Structure formats: C-alpha cells, structure tokens
C-alpha cells in the first residue's frame, strides 16, 4: 500500500476500494479487471486510487490479506473446540471453519485461487501456514501425553502444507469431481492416520 489511512474517512475510502476490487474481479475476472474499473466501481477517480495503492496488484494483495484475516479470525473462534477434540475431529473443525469463510464469497475465492501463483496469494498462504502451525503446536502441547513428538517443527510443516495445498487446489477448480465433505473427510483421515501411525506407539 502506498499510503496507510490515518483518518476514518480515508480508511473508508480504502475499504471501498478493496471491496470494489473484489466485486470487479468476480464480475470481470482477475485478468480483465483494471484500476479504472475499480475506481469507477468505488465512485472515485483513478488519481484517488493511486493515492493509496501502487497498482492493481497492490490492491489484490490488500484484498487477499483481508480475506486471510477473516479466515484466521474464524480459526481462532473455533480454537477452544479444536484444542479439546481428538486429532481427526480437530482437523475437520479447522477445515470447516476455513471453508465456512470461503462460502461467503465462493466466486471470489475461485478466481483468486486460479491465479494463486501470480496474485500474491503465496505470501498470504505463508501467513496462514504460520498461524496454523501455531494452532497445531498448541494442540500437540495440550495432548502431549498422547502425542509425544520429539521433533515437532518438521512434523507440523508436513501436516500443515499437506493440508493447505490440496485445499487451495480444490478451491481453484470449477468441478473437482467430488464434494467438499469428501475433501474434509479425506484430509482429516490423512492427518489423523499419519499422527496415530507415526506416534501411536509412544502413547
């Protein structure tokens, strides 16, 4: 972002521009959307847009960061139940919390995920990875008598990334060939199976 808003009016303008970006991306597709379209949708001049954002990519990154924060908030809201659950249920609850946020704007997520390598999505995915790894670390500590993992960092790296990237791929497809419940069940079984197989003998 070129300039961070300091007043409420400026913050409203930034919020309007980010929301206009989301609406235009859904309506036109990411590639066809321009800063002119976004400014018109927001009811401001292009010059006003450039006071806050360098270019379209800058706006898209701001939009993705906002969507990411919504997902992180949903994960945090589910945290108490997640920490108290068995491994499979914990994974299922995390995925359901994430996808409930996606359901608010499925067309937007579909378009952004189709372009995840070029839109700055990966930077935000890294933030999601870090946050999810912290949630998983807290889960393992909560269940340390059952899950005695000697070297936690590589285990969490594998678990989190083996879950995030199939989820991203699923969200990028119009028709993946199976429903969401199957995806959640498969990923939950995969993580729980790995944890119980690798560390069950230590319980």
Short mmCIF file of C-alpha atoms in Angstrom, two decimals:
data_model
loop_
_atom_site.label_atom_id
_atom_site.label_comp_id
_atom_site.label_asym_id
_atom_site.label_seq_id
_atom_site.Cartn_x
_atom_site.Cartn_y
_atom_site.Cartn_z
CA UNK A 1 0.00 0.00 0.00
CA UNK A 2 1.34 3.41 -0.99
CA UNK A 3 -0.16 5.34 1.94
CA UNK A 4 -1.82 3.99 5.06
CA UNK A 5 -5.00 5.81 6.04
CA UNK A 6 -4.83 7.77 9.28
CA UNK A 7 -8.34 9.15 9.45
CA UNK A 8 -11.71 7.37 9.46
CA UNK A 9 -12.69 8.93 6.13
CA UNK A 10 -9.50 7.72 4.48
CA UNK A 11 -9.99 4.25 5.95
CA UNK A 12 -13.50 4.14 4.50
CA UNK A 13 -12.06 5.07 1.11
CA UNK A 14 -9.51 2.24 1.32
CA UNK A 15 -12.24 -0.20 2.39
CA UNK A 16 -14.39 0.88 -0.56
CA UNK A 17 -11.53 0.37 -2.99
CA UNK A 18 -10.75 -3.09 -1.65
CA UNK A 19 -14.41 -4.08 -1.83
CA UNK A 20 -14.68 -2.64 -5.34
CA UNK A 21 -11.69 -4.78 -6.31
CA UNK A 22 -13.48 -7.88 -5.07
CA UNK A 23 -16.67 -7.04 -6.97
CA UNK A 24 -14.85 -6.28 -10.22
CA UNK A 25 -12.75 -9.46 -10.01
CA UNK A 26 -15.92 -11.52 -9.66
CA UNK A 27 -17.68 -9.63 -12.44
CA UNK A 28 -14.85 -9.43 -14.99
CA UNK A 29 -12.21 -11.92 -13.92
CA UNK A 30 -8.85 -11.01 -12.46
CA UNK A 31 -7.01 -10.52 -15.75
CA UNK A 32 -9.65 -8.23 -17.26
CA UNK A 33 -10.07 -6.05 -14.18
CA UNK A 34 -8.24 -2.70 -14.29
CA UNK A 35 -7.71 0.13 -11.83
CA UNK A 36 -10.13 2.20 -13.93
CA UNK A 37 -12.84 -0.40 -13.36
CA UNK A 38 -12.11 -0.49 -9.65
CA UNK A 39 -12.11 3.29 -9.27
CA UNK A 40 -15.39 3.59 -11.19
CA UNK A 41 -16.99 0.88 -9.05
CA UNK A 42 -15.84 2.68 -5.89
CA UNK A 43 -17.07 6.03 -7.20
CA UNK A 44 -13.69 7.73 -7.07
CA UNK A 45 -11.13 8.97 -9.55
CA UNK A 46 -8.17 6.84 -10.57
CA UNK A 47 -5.98 9.50 -9.05
CA UNK A 48 -7.64 8.93 -5.68
CA UNK A 49 -6.99 5.19 -6.03
CA UNK A 50 -3.31 5.81 -6.66
CA UNK A 51 -3.05 7.88 -3.50
CA UNK A 52 -3.35 4.62 -1.57
CA UNK A 53 -2.32 1.82 -3.92
CA UNK A 54 0.59 1.46 -6.32
CA UNK A 55 -1.32 -0.58 -8.91
CA UNK A 56 -3.84 -3.37 -9.34
CA UNK A 57 -1.50 -5.94 -7.82
CA UNK A 58 -1.21 -3.83 -4.70
CA UNK A 59 -4.99 -3.76 -4.41
CA UNK A 60 -5.28 -7.50 -4.96
CA UNK A 61 -2.74 -8.19 -2.23
CA UNK A 62 -4.68 -5.94 0.15
CA UNK A 63 -7.85 -7.85 -0.73
CA UNK A 64 -6.19 -11.23 -0.17
CA UNK A 65 -4.77 -10.08 3.15
CA UNK A 66 -8.26 -9.06 4.24
CA UNK A 67 -9.70 -12.44 3.23
CA UNK A 68 -6.84 -14.17 5.03
CA UNK A 69 -7.57 -12.26 8.22
CA UNK A 70 -11.20 -13.38 8.04
CA UNK A 71 -10.04 -17.00 7.86
CA UNK A 72 -7.62 -16.52 10.76
CA UNK A 73 -10.41 -14.98 12.84
CA UNK A 74 -12.65 -17.97 12.10
CA UNK A 75 -9.89 -20.39 13.07
CA UNK A 76 -9.34 -18.52 16.34
CA UNK A 77 -13.07 -18.61 17.09
CA UNK A 78 -13.02 -22.40 16.71
CA UNK A 79 -9.81 -22.81 18.71
CA UNK A 80 -11.31 -23.91 22.05
CA UNK A 81 -13.25 -26.74 20.40
CA UNK A 82 -10.27 -27.69 18.24
CA UNK A 83 -7.89 -27.98 21.18
CA UNK A 84 -10.32 -30.20 23.09
CA UNK A 85 -11.02 -32.61 20.20
CA UNK A 86 -9.36 -35.80 19.02
CA UNK A 87 -6.95 -35.40 16.11
CA UNK A 88 -9.36 -36.25 13.31
CA UNK A 89 -12.12 -34.04 14.70
CA UNK A 90 -9.69 -31.17 15.26
CA UNK A 91 -8.61 -31.22 11.60
CA UNK A 92 -12.22 -31.46 10.49
CA UNK A 93 -13.19 -28.45 12.61
CA UNK A 94 -10.32 -26.35 11.26
CA UNK A 95 -11.26 -27.17 7.67
CA UNK A 96 -14.95 -26.49 8.28
CA UNK A 97 -14.15 -23.13 9.88
CA UNK A 98 -11.98 -22.19 6.90
CA UNK A 99 -14.48 -23.27 4.27
CA UNK A 100 -17.33 -21.51 6.06
CA UNK A 101 -15.49 -18.26 5.35
CA UNK A 102 -14.94 -19.28 1.71
CA UNK A 103 -18.68 -19.90 1.40
CA UNK A 104 -19.33 -16.21 1.95
CA UNK A 105 -17.71 -15.38 -1.42
CA UNK A 106 -17.10 -18.58 -3.36
CA UNK A 107 -16.78 -16.95 -6.79
CA UNK A 108 -14.11 -14.57 -5.49
CA UNK A 109 -12.06 -17.36 -3.93
CA UNK A 110 -12.39 -19.43 -7.10
CA UNK A 111 -10.96 -16.64 -9.26
CA UNK A 112 -8.16 -15.78 -6.85
CA UNK A 113 -7.14 -19.40 -6.34
CA UNK A 114 -6.95 -19.88 -10.10
CA UNK A 115 -4.20 -17.25 -10.12
CA UNK A 116 -2.54 -18.03 -6.80
CA UNK A 117 0.96 -18.05 -8.25
CA UNK A 118 0.68 -14.53 -9.68
CA UNK A 119 -1.55 -12.61 -7.26
CA UNK A 120 0.49 -12.60 -4.07
CA UNK A 121 -1.59 -15.45 -2.66
CA UNK A 122 1.55 -17.36 -1.72
CA UNK A 123 2.66 -14.59 0.63
CA UNK A 124 -0.67 -14.78 2.42
CA UNK A 125 -0.54 -18.59 2.40
CA UNK A 126 2.73 -18.33 4.30
CA UNK A 127 0.95 -16.28 6.97
CA UNK A 128 -1.83 -18.87 7.12
CA UNK A 129 0.81 -21.59 7.36
CA UNK A 130 2.50 -19.87 10.30
CA UNK A 131 -0.80 -19.33 12.11
CA UNK A 132 -1.99 -22.90 11.51
CA UNK A 133 1.34 -24.31 12.67
CA UNK A 134 0.96 -22.35 15.90
CA UNK A 135 -2.55 -23.76 16.38
CA UNK A 136 -1.19 -27.27 15.77
CA UNK A 137 1.71 -26.68 18.15
CA UNK A 138 -0.73 -25.69 20.88
CA UNK A 139 -2.78 -28.78 20.10
CA UNK A 140 0.22 -31.09 20.47
CA UNK A 141 1.23 -29.43 23.74
CA UNK A 142 -2.32 -29.82 25.01
CA UNK A 143 -2.20 -33.54 24.15
CA UNK A 144 1.48 -34.15 24.95
CA UNK A 145 0.83 -37.33 26.89
CA UNK A 146 -0.81 -38.87 23.83
CA UNK A 147 1.27 -37.17 21.15
CA UNK A 148 4.89 -37.28 22.26
CA UNK A 149 6.60 -35.88 19.18
CA UNK A 150 10.33 -35.35 19.63
CA UNK A 151 10.99 -33.00 16.67
CA UNK A 152 7.80 -31.04 16.24
CA UNK A 153 8.75 -28.48 13.57
CA UNK A 154 9.15 -30.83 10.56
CA UNK A 155 6.06 -32.80 11.56
CA UNK A 156 3.93 -29.65 11.66
CA UNK A 157 5.45 -28.42 8.38
CA UNK A 158 4.41 -31.62 6.61
CA UNK A 159 0.94 -31.75 8.16
CA UNK A 160 0.04 -28.12 7.50
CA UNK A 161 1.35 -27.98 3.94
CA UNK A 162 -0.09 -31.37 3.03
CA UNK A 163 -3.45 -29.91 4.02
CA UNK A 164 -3.23 -26.33 2.74
CA UNK A 165 -2.16 -27.03 -0.82
CA UNK A 166 -4.80 -29.67 -1.64
CA UNK A 167 -7.34 -27.22 -0.20
CA UNK A 168 -6.04 -24.43 -2.45
CA UNK A 169 -6.14 -26.71 -5.47
CA UNK A 170 -9.70 -27.78 -4.66
CA UNK A 171 -10.83 -24.16 -4.39
CA UNK A 172 -9.30 -23.36 -7.79
CA UNK A 173 -11.48 -25.87 -9.66
CA UNK A 174 -14.99 -25.35 -11.01
CA UNK A 175 -15.72 -29.06 -10.67
CA UNK A 176 -13.14 -31.10 -8.76
CA UNK A 177 -15.22 -34.25 -9.22
CA UNK A 178 -16.13 -34.79 -5.56
CA UNK A 179 -17.88 -32.82 -2.86
CA UNK A 180 -16.50 -30.78 -0.01
CA UNK A 181 -17.45 -33.31 2.65
CA UNK A 182 -15.29 -35.90 0.89
CA UNK A 183 -12.36 -33.48 0.81
CA UNK A 184 -12.70 -32.71 4.51
CA UNK A 185 -13.02 -36.39 5.40
CA UNK A 186 -10.04 -37.39 3.28
CA UNK A 187 -7.74 -34.69 4.66
CA UNK A 188 -8.88 -35.40 8.21
CA UNK A 189 -8.25 -39.12 7.78
CA UNK A 190 -4.85 -38.42 6.23
CA UNK A 191 -3.61 -36.23 9.09
CA UNK A 192 -5.06 -38.39 11.84
CA UNK A 193 -3.70 -41.54 10.19
CA UNK A 194 -0.22 -40.07 9.92
CA UNK A 195 -0.18 -38.86 13.52
CA UNK A 196 -1.55 -42.06 15.00
CA UNK A 197 0.66 -44.32 12.88
CA UNK A 198 3.84 -42.36 13.43
CA UNK A 199 3.39 -41.59 17.12
CA UNK A 200 0.74 -44.03 18.39
CA UNK A 201 3.34 -46.42 19.77
CA UNK A 202 4.56 -43.67 22.10
CA UNK A 203 1.22 -43.12 23.73
#
